[in-house]
Tab-separated table of C-alpha atoms in Angstrom:
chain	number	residue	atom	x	y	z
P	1	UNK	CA	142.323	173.560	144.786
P	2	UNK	CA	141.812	173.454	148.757
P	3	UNK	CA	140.440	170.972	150.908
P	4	UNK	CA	137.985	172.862	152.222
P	5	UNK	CA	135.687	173.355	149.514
P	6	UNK	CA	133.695	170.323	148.376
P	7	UNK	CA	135.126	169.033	144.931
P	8	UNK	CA	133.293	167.320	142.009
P	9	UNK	CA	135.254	164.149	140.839
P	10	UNK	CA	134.511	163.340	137.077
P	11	UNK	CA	136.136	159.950	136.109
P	12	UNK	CA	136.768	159.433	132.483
P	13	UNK	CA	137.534	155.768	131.601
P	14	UNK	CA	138.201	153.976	128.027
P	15	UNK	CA	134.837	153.074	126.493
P	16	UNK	CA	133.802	153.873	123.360
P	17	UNK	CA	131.902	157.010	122.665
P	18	UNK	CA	131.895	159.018	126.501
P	19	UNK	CA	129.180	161.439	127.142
P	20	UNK	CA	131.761	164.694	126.909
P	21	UNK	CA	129.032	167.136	126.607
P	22	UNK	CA	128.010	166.105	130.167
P	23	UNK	CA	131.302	165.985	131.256
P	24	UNK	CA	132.180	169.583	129.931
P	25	UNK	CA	128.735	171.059	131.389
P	26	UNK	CA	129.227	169.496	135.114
P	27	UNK	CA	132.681	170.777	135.166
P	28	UNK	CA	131.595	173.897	134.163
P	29	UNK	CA	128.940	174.012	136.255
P	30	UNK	CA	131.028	172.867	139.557
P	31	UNK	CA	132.440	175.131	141.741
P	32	UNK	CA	135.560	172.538	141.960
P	33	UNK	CA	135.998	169.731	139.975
P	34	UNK	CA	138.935	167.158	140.199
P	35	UNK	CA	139.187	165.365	136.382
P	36	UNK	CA	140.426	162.195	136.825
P	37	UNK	CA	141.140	160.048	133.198
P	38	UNK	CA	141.492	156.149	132.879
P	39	UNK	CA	143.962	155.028	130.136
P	40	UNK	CA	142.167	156.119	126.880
P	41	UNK	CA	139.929	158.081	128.861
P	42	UNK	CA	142.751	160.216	129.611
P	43	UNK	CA	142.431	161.556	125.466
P	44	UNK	CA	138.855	161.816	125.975
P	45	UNK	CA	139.043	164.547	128.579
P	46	UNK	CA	142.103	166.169	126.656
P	47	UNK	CA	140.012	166.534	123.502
P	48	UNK	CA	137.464	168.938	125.295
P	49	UNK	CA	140.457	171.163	125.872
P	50	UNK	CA	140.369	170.607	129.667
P	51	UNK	CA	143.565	169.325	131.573
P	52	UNK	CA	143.617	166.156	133.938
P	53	UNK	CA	144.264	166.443	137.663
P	54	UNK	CA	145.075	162.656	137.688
P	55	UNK	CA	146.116	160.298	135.064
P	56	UNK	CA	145.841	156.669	135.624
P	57	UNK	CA	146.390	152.942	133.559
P	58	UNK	CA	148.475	150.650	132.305
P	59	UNK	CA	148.053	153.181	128.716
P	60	UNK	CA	148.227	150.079	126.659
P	61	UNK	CA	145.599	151.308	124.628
P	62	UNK	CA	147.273	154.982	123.793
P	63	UNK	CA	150.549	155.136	121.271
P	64	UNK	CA	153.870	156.177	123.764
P	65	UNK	CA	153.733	159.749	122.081
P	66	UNK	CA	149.889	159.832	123.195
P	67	UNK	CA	151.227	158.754	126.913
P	68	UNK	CA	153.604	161.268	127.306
P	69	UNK	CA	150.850	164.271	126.254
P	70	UNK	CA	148.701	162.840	128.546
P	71	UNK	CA	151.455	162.873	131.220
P	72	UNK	CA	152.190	166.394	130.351
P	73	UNK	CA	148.983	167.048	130.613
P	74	UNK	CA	148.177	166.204	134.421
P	75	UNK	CA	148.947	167.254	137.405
P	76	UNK	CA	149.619	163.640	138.706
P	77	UNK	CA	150.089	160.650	136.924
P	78	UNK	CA	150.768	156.794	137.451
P	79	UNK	CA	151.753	154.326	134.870
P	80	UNK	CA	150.247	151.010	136.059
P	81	UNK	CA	151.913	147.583	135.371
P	82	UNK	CA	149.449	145.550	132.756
P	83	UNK	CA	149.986	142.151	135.347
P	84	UNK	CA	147.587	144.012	138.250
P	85	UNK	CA	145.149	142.165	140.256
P	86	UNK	CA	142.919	145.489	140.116
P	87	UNK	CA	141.693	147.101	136.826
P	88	UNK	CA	143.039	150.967	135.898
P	89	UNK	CA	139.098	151.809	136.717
P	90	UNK	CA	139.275	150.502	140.571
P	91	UNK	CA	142.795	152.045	140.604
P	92	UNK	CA	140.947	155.573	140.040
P	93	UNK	CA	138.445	154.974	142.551
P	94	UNK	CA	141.337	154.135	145.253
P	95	UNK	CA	142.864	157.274	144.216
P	96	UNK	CA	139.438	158.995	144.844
P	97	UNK	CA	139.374	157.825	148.511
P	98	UNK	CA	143.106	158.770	149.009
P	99	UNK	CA	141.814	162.042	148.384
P	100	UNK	CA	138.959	161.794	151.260
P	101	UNK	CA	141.429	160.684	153.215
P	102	UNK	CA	143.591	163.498	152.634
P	103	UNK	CA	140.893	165.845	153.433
P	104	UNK	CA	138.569	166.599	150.164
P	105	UNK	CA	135.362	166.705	151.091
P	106	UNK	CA	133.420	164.703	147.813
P	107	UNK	CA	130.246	166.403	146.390
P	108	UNK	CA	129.715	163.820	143.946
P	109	UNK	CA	131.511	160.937	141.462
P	110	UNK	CA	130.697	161.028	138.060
P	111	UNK	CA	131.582	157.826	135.957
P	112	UNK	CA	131.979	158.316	132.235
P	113	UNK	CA	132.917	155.824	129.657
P	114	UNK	CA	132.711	152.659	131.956
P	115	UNK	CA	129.325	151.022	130.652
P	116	UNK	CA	129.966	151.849	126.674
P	117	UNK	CA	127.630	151.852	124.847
P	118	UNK	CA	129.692	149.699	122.363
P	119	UNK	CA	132.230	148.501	124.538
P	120	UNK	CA	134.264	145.678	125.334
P	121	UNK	CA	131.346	143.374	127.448
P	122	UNK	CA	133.726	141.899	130.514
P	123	UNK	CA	135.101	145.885	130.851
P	124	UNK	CA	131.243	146.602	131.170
P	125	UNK	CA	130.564	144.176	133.606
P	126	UNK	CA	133.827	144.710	135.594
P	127	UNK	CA	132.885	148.242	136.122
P	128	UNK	CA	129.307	147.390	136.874
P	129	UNK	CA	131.095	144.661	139.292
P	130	UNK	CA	133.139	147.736	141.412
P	131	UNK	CA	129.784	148.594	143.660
P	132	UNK	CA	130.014	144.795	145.092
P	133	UNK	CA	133.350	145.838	146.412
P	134	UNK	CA	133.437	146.318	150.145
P	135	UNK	CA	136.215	149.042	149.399
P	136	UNK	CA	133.953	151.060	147.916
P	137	UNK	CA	130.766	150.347	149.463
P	138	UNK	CA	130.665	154.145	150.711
P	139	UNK	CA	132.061	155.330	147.857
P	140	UNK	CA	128.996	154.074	145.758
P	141	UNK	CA	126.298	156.287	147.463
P	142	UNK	CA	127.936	158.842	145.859
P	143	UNK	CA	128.595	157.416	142.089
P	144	UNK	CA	126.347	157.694	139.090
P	145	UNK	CA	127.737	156.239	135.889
P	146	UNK	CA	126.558	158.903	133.122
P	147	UNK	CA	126.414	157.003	129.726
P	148	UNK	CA	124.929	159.334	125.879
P	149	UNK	CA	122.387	156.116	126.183
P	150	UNK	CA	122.284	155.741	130.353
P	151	UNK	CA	122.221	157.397	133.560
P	152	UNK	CA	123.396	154.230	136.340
P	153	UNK	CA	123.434	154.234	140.119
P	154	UNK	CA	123.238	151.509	142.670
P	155	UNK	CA	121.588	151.893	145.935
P	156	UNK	CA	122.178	150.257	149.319
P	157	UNK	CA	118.938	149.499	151.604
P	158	UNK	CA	117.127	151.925	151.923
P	159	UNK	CA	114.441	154.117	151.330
P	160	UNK	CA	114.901	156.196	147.727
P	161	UNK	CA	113.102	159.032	145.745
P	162	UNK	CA	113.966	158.746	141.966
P	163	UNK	CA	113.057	161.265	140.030
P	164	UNK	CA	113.852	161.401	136.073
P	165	UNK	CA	116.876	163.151	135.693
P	166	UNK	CA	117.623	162.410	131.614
P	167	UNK	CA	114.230	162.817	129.997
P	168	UNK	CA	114.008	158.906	130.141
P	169	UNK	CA	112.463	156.382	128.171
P	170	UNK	CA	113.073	154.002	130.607
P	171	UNK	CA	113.617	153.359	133.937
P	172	UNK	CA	114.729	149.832	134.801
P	173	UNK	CA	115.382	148.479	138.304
P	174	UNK	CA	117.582	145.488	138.576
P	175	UNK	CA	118.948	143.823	141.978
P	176	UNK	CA	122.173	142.403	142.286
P	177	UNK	CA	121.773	140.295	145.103
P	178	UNK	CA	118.662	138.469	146.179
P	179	UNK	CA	116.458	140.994	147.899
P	180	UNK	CA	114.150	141.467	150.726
P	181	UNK	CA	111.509	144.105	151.145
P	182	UNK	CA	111.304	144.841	147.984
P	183	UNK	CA	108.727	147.617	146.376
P	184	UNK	CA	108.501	149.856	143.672
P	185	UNK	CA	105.705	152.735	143.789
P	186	UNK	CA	104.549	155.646	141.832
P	187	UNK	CA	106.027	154.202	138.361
P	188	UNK	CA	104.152	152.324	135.303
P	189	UNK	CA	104.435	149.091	136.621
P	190	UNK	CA	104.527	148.865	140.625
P	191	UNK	CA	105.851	146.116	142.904
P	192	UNK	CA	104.561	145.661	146.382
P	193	UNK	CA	106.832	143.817	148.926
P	194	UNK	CA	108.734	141.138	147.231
P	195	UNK	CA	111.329	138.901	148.151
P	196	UNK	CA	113.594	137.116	146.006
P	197	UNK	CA	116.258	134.661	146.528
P	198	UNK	CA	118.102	135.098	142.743
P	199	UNK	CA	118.586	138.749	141.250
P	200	UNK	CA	115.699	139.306	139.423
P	201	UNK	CA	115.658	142.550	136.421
P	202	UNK	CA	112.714	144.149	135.831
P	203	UNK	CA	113.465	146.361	133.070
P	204	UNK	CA	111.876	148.873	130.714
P	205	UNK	CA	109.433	150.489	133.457
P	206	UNK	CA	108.449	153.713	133.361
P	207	UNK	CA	107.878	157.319	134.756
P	208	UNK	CA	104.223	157.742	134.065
P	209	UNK	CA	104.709	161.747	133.943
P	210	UNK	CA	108.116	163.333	134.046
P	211	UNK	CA	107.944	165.566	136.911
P	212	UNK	CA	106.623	161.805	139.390
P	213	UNK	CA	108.553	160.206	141.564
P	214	UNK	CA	109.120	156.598	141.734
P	215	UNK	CA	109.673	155.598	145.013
P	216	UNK	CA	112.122	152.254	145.589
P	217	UNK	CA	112.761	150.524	148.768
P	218	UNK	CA	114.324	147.087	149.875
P	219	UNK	CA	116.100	145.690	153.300
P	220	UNK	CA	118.860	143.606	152.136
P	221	UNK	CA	120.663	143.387	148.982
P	222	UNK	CA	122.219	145.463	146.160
P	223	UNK	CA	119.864	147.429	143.572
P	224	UNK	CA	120.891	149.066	140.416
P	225	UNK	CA	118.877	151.594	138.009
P	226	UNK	CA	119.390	152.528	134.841
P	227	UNK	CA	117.358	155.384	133.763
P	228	UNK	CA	117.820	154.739	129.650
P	229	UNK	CA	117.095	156.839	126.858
P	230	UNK	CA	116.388	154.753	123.684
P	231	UNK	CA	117.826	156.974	120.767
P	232	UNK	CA	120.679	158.456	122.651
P	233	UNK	CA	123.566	156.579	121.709
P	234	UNK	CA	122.883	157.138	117.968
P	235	UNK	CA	124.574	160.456	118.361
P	236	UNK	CA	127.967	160.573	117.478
U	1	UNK	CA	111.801	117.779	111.557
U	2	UNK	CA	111.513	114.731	113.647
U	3	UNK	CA	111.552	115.129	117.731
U	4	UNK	CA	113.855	111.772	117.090
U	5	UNK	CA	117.055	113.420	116.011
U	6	UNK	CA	118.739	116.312	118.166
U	7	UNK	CA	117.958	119.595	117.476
U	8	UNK	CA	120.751	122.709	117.576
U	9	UNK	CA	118.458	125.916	118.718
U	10	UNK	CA	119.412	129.458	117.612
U	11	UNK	CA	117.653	132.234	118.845
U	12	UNK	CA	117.975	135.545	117.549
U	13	UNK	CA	116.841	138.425	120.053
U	14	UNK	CA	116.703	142.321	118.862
U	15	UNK	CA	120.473	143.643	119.951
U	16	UNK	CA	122.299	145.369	117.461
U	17	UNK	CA	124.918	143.971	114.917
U	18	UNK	CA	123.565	139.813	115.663
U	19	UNK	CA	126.509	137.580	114.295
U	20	UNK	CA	124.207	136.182	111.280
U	21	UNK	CA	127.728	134.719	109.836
U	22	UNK	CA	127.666	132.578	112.825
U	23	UNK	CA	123.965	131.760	113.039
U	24	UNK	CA	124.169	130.873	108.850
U	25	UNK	CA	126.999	128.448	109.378
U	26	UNK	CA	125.730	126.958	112.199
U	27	UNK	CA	122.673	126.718	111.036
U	28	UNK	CA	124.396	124.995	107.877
U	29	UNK	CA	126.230	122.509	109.708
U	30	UNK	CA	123.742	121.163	112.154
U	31	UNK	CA	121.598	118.274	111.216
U	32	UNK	CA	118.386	119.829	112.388
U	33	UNK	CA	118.772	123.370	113.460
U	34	UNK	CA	115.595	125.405	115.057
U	35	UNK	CA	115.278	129.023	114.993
U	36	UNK	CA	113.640	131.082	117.038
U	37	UNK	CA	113.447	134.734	116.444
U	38	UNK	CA	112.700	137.263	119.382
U	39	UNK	CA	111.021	140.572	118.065
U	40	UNK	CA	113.459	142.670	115.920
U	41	UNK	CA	115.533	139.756	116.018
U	42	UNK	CA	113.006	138.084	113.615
U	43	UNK	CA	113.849	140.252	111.293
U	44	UNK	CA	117.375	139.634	111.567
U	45	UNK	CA	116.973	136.044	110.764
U	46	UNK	CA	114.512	136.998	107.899
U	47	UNK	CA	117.566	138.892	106.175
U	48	UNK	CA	119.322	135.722	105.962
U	49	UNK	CA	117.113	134.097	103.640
U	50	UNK	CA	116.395	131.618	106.342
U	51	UNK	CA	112.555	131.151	107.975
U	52	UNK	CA	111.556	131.066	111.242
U	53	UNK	CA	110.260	128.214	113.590
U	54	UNK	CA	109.124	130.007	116.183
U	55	UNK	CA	108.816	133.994	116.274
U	56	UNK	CA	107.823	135.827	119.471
U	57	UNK	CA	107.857	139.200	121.079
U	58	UNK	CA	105.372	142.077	121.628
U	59	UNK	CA	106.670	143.484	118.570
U	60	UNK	CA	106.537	147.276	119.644
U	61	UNK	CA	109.862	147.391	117.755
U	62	UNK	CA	108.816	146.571	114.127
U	63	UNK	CA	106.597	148.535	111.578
U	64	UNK	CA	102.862	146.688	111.418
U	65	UNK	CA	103.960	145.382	107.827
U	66	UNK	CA	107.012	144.046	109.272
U	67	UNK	CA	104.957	141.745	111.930
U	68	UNK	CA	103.265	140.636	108.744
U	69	UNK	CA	105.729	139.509	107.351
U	70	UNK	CA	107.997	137.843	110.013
U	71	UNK	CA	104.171	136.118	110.577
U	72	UNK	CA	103.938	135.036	106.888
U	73	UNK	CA	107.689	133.677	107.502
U	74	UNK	CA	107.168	131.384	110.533
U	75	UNK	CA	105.666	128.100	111.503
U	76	UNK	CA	104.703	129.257	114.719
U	77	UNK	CA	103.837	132.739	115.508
U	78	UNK	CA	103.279	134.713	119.465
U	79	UNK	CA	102.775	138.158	119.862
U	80	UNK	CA	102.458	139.029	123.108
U	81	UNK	CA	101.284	142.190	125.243
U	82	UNK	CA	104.160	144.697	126.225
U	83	UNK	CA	102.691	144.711	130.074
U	84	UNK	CA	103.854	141.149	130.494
U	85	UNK	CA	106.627	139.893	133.371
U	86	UNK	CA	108.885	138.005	131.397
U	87	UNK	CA	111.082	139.711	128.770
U	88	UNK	CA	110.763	138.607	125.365
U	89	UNK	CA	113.782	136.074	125.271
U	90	UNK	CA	112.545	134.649	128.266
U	91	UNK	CA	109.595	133.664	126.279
U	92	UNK	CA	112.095	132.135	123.786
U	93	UNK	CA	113.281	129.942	126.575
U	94	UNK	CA	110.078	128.867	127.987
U	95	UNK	CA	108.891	127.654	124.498
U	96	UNK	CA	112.722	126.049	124.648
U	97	UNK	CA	111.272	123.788	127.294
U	98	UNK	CA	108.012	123.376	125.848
U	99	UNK	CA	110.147	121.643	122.717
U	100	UNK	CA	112.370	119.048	125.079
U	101	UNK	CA	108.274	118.563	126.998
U	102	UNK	CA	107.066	118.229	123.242
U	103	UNK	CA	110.239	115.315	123.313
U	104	UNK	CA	112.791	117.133	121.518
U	105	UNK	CA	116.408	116.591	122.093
U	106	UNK	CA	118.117	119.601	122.415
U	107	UNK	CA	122.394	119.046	121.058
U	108	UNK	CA	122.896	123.013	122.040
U	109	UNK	CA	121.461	126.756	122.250
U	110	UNK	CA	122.921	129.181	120.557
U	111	UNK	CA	121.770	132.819	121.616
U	112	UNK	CA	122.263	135.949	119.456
U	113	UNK	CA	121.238	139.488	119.952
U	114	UNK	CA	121.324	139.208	123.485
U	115	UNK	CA	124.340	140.716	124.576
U	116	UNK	CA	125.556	143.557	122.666
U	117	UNK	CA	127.823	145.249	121.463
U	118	UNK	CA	126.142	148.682	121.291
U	119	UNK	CA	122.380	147.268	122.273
U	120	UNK	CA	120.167	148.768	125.497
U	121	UNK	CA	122.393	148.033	128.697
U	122	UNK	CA	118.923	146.682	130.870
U	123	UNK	CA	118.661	144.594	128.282
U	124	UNK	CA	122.460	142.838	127.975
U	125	UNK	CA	121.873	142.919	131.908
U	126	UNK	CA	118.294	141.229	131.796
U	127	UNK	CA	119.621	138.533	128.834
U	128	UNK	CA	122.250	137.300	131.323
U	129	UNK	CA	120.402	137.543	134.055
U	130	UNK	CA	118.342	134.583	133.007
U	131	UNK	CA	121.256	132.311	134.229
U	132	UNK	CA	119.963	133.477	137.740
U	133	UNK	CA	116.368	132.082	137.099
U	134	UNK	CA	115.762	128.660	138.424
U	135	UNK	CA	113.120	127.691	135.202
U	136	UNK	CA	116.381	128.300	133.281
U	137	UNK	CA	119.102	126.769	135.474
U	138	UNK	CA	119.276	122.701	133.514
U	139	UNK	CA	118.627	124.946	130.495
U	140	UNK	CA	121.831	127.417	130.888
U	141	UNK	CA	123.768	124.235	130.559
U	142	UNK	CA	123.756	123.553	127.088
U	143	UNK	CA	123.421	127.820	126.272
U	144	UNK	CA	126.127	129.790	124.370
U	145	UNK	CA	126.037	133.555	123.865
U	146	UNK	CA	126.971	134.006	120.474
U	147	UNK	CA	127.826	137.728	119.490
U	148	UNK	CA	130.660	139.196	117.091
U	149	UNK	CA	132.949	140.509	120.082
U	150	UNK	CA	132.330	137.688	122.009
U	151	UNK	CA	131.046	133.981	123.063
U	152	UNK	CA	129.615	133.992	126.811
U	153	UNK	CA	129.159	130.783	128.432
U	154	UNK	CA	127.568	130.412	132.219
U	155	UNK	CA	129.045	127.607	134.759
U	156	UNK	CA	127.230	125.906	137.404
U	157	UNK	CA	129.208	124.486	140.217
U	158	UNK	CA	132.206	121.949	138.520
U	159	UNK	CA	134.794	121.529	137.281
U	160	UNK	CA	135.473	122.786	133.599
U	161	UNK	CA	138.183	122.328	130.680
U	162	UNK	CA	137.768	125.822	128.841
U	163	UNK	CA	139.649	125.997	124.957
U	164	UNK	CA	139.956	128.784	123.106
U	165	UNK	CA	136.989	127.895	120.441
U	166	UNK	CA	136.934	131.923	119.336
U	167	UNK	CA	140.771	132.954	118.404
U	168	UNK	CA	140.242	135.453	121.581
U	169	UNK	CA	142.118	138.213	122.453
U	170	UNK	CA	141.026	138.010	126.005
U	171	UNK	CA	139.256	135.467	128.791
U	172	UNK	CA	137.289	137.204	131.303
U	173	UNK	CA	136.337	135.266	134.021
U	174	UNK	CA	133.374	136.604	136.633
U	175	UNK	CA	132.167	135.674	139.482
U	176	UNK	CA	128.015	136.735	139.278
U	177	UNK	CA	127.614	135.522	142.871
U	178	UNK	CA	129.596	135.290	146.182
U	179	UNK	CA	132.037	131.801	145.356
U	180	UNK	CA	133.861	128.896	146.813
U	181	UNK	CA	136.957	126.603	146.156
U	182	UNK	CA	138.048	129.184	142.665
U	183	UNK	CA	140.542	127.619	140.921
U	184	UNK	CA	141.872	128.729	137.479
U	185	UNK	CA	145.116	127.125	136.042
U	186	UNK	CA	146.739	126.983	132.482
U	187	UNK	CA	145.793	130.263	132.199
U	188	UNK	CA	148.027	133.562	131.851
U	189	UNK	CA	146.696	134.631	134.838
U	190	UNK	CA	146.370	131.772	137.684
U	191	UNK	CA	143.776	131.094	140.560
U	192	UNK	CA	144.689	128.788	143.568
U	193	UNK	CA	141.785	127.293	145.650
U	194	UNK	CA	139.855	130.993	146.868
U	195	UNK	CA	136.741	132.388	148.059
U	196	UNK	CA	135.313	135.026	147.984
U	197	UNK	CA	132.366	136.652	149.843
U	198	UNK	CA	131.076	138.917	146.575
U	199	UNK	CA	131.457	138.833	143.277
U	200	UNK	CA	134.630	139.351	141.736
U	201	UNK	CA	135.778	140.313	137.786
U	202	UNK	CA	138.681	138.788	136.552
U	203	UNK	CA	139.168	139.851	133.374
U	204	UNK	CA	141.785	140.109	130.766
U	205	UNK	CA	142.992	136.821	131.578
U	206	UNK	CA	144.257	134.730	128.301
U	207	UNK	CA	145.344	131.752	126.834
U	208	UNK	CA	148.524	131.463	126.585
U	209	UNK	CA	148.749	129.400	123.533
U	210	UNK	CA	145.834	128.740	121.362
U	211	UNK	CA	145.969	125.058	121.671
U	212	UNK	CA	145.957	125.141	125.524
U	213	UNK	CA	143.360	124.568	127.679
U	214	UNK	CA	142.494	126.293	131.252
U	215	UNK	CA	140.956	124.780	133.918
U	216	UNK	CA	138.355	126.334	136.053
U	217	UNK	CA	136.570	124.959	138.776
U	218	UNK	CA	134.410	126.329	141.599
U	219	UNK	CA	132.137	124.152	144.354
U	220	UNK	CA	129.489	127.348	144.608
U	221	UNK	CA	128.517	130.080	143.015
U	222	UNK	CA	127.845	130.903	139.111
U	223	UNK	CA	130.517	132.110	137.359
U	224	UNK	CA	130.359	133.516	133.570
U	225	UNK	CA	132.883	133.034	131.138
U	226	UNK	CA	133.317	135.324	128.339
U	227	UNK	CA	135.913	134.502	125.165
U	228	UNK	CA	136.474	138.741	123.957
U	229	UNK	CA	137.668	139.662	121.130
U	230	UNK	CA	139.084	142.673	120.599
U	231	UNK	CA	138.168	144.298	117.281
U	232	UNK	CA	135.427	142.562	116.447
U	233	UNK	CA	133.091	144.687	116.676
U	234	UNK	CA	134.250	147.132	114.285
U	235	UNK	CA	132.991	145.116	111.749
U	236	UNK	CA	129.817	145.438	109.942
């Protein structure tokens, strides 16, 4: 792997249930692509047969003979004391902009396995809770979480074009933050400039045809959307 | 039922896998106990053997004999339009405070379905989101999320003796807003007086004995507490 070329950074972490058909088909589909595995996450990526380039957690949740094929396994790997003031997950995304700073030029972060379905509710939130960080404020224009059930990304102020990536069923648009400026166009329920001083979620919209674009734009705050597909996380 | 004597409220909202064990004993050992069903969730309740006081949702996730029946089951009966700007379990809450308006004393809310495990991720978001809304704000005082991998409580600005009323594994302690004066003690993991500027997950925090009690206390913010444990949710 060479700095030069722009990588693709696909971060497995310990949820139940990962999406590792996506995760096989955008690192097949990458020209580079840096696998980076979070505790139990690590044995998810293993399982497709594909090696780690970074292994990271306290591995509390993997037997010791599981930690040691998981450290045979990857090219680098750090065993994290359990008494940390950051979780394994943050820990991956430091290690993500070591890399920048080292030189790797980032085509984009893939998050698998941080939002469950099925998992454990505070690990959930906690991930969710990672795009407040001011450490990875720049780091977040370039994350999506990829869920079987989800697609997630949060957006800065600003001026966006969503189209619907995962053959949705819905598209829901929650802010983090109070918000200013806020509108929604082009989707099944619209929202002309709105201001809010609590987060408000307005959930279960829609694209009205799948090829539209739903255009969302606010001046101040933190946005997330979840584009959600209702059936998905039936499949095993 | 009498408006006279306190009432204990459990609502029951469409989330996979409710805790009905919990919502039957409760419902058992409360003098008057009112339940309030929230679309699929009606159903849930129906299963129990139990009726339903109040039943309310638009519905689009039952069968047209099902609504029939969860009708035929409950003293009062909404159906409302999907193109509406509350979520269903907000309507539960509104009709909440149409009860203590009606002169009902309320001794606690109990609120299943909401949450998860394994349920839409807009909608966990959008359930505990309603601790943002300022309708719900004296009403979040007395509410518990009640689900089989956890018990979720929301704190308003004070100061708080937390025991461990769940045999958890793990206390999570977050930070939904930016938060002043954050003090946790007792705990496994301590706070001294801090602030911080965003939100901030602490989680994986525990009791260290299950008799003890930890201490939290904040002079701003909202700050959710969540009682995890681990392998609940494996069961059926």
């Amino acid at each position: 792997m060479t700095p030069q070329s722009p990588i693709t950074v696909l971060v497995c972490a310990g949820a139940p249930k990962p999406d590792l058909d996506s995760l096989k088909n955008i690192y097949q589909s990458s020209d580079q692509a840096y696998l980076i595995g979070v505790d139990y996450g690590c044995l998810s990526i293993l399982k497709t047969g594909l090696k780690l380039n970074y292994a990271v957690g306290d591995f509390d949740s993997v037997s010791p003979e599981e930690c040691l094929q998981i450290q045979a396994a990857s090219d680098r790997f750090e065993q994290l004391i359990p008494e940390k003031d950051n979780t394994d997950t943050e820990m991956a995304l430091y290690h993500i902009k070591k890399l920048i700073e080292e030189g790797y030029e980032i085509e984009a972060i893939y998050l698998l396995g941080c939002l469950g379905p099925g998992g454990r509710l505070d690990h959930t939130i906690a991930n969710l809770w990672m795009a407040f960080h001011p450490d990875f404020k720049d780091l977040f224009e370039q994350i999506i979480f990829l869920e079987r059930a989800c697609q997630v990304q949060v957006f800065q102020p600003g001026n966006y074009r969503l189209t619907d990536r995962l053959d949705s069923d819905y598209l829901s648009i929650i802010a983090l933050t109070p918000i200013k400026d806020w509108i929604i166009e082009g989707a099944k329920y619209n929202l002309s400039q709105s201001e809010w001083t609590y987060p408000r979620a307005l959930i279960s919209n829609e694209f009205v045809n799948p090829k539209d674009i739903v255009t969302l734009s606010f001046s101040q705050g933190l946005v997330v959307v979840l584009w959600i597909r209702e059936q998905a996380q039936a499949k095993d």
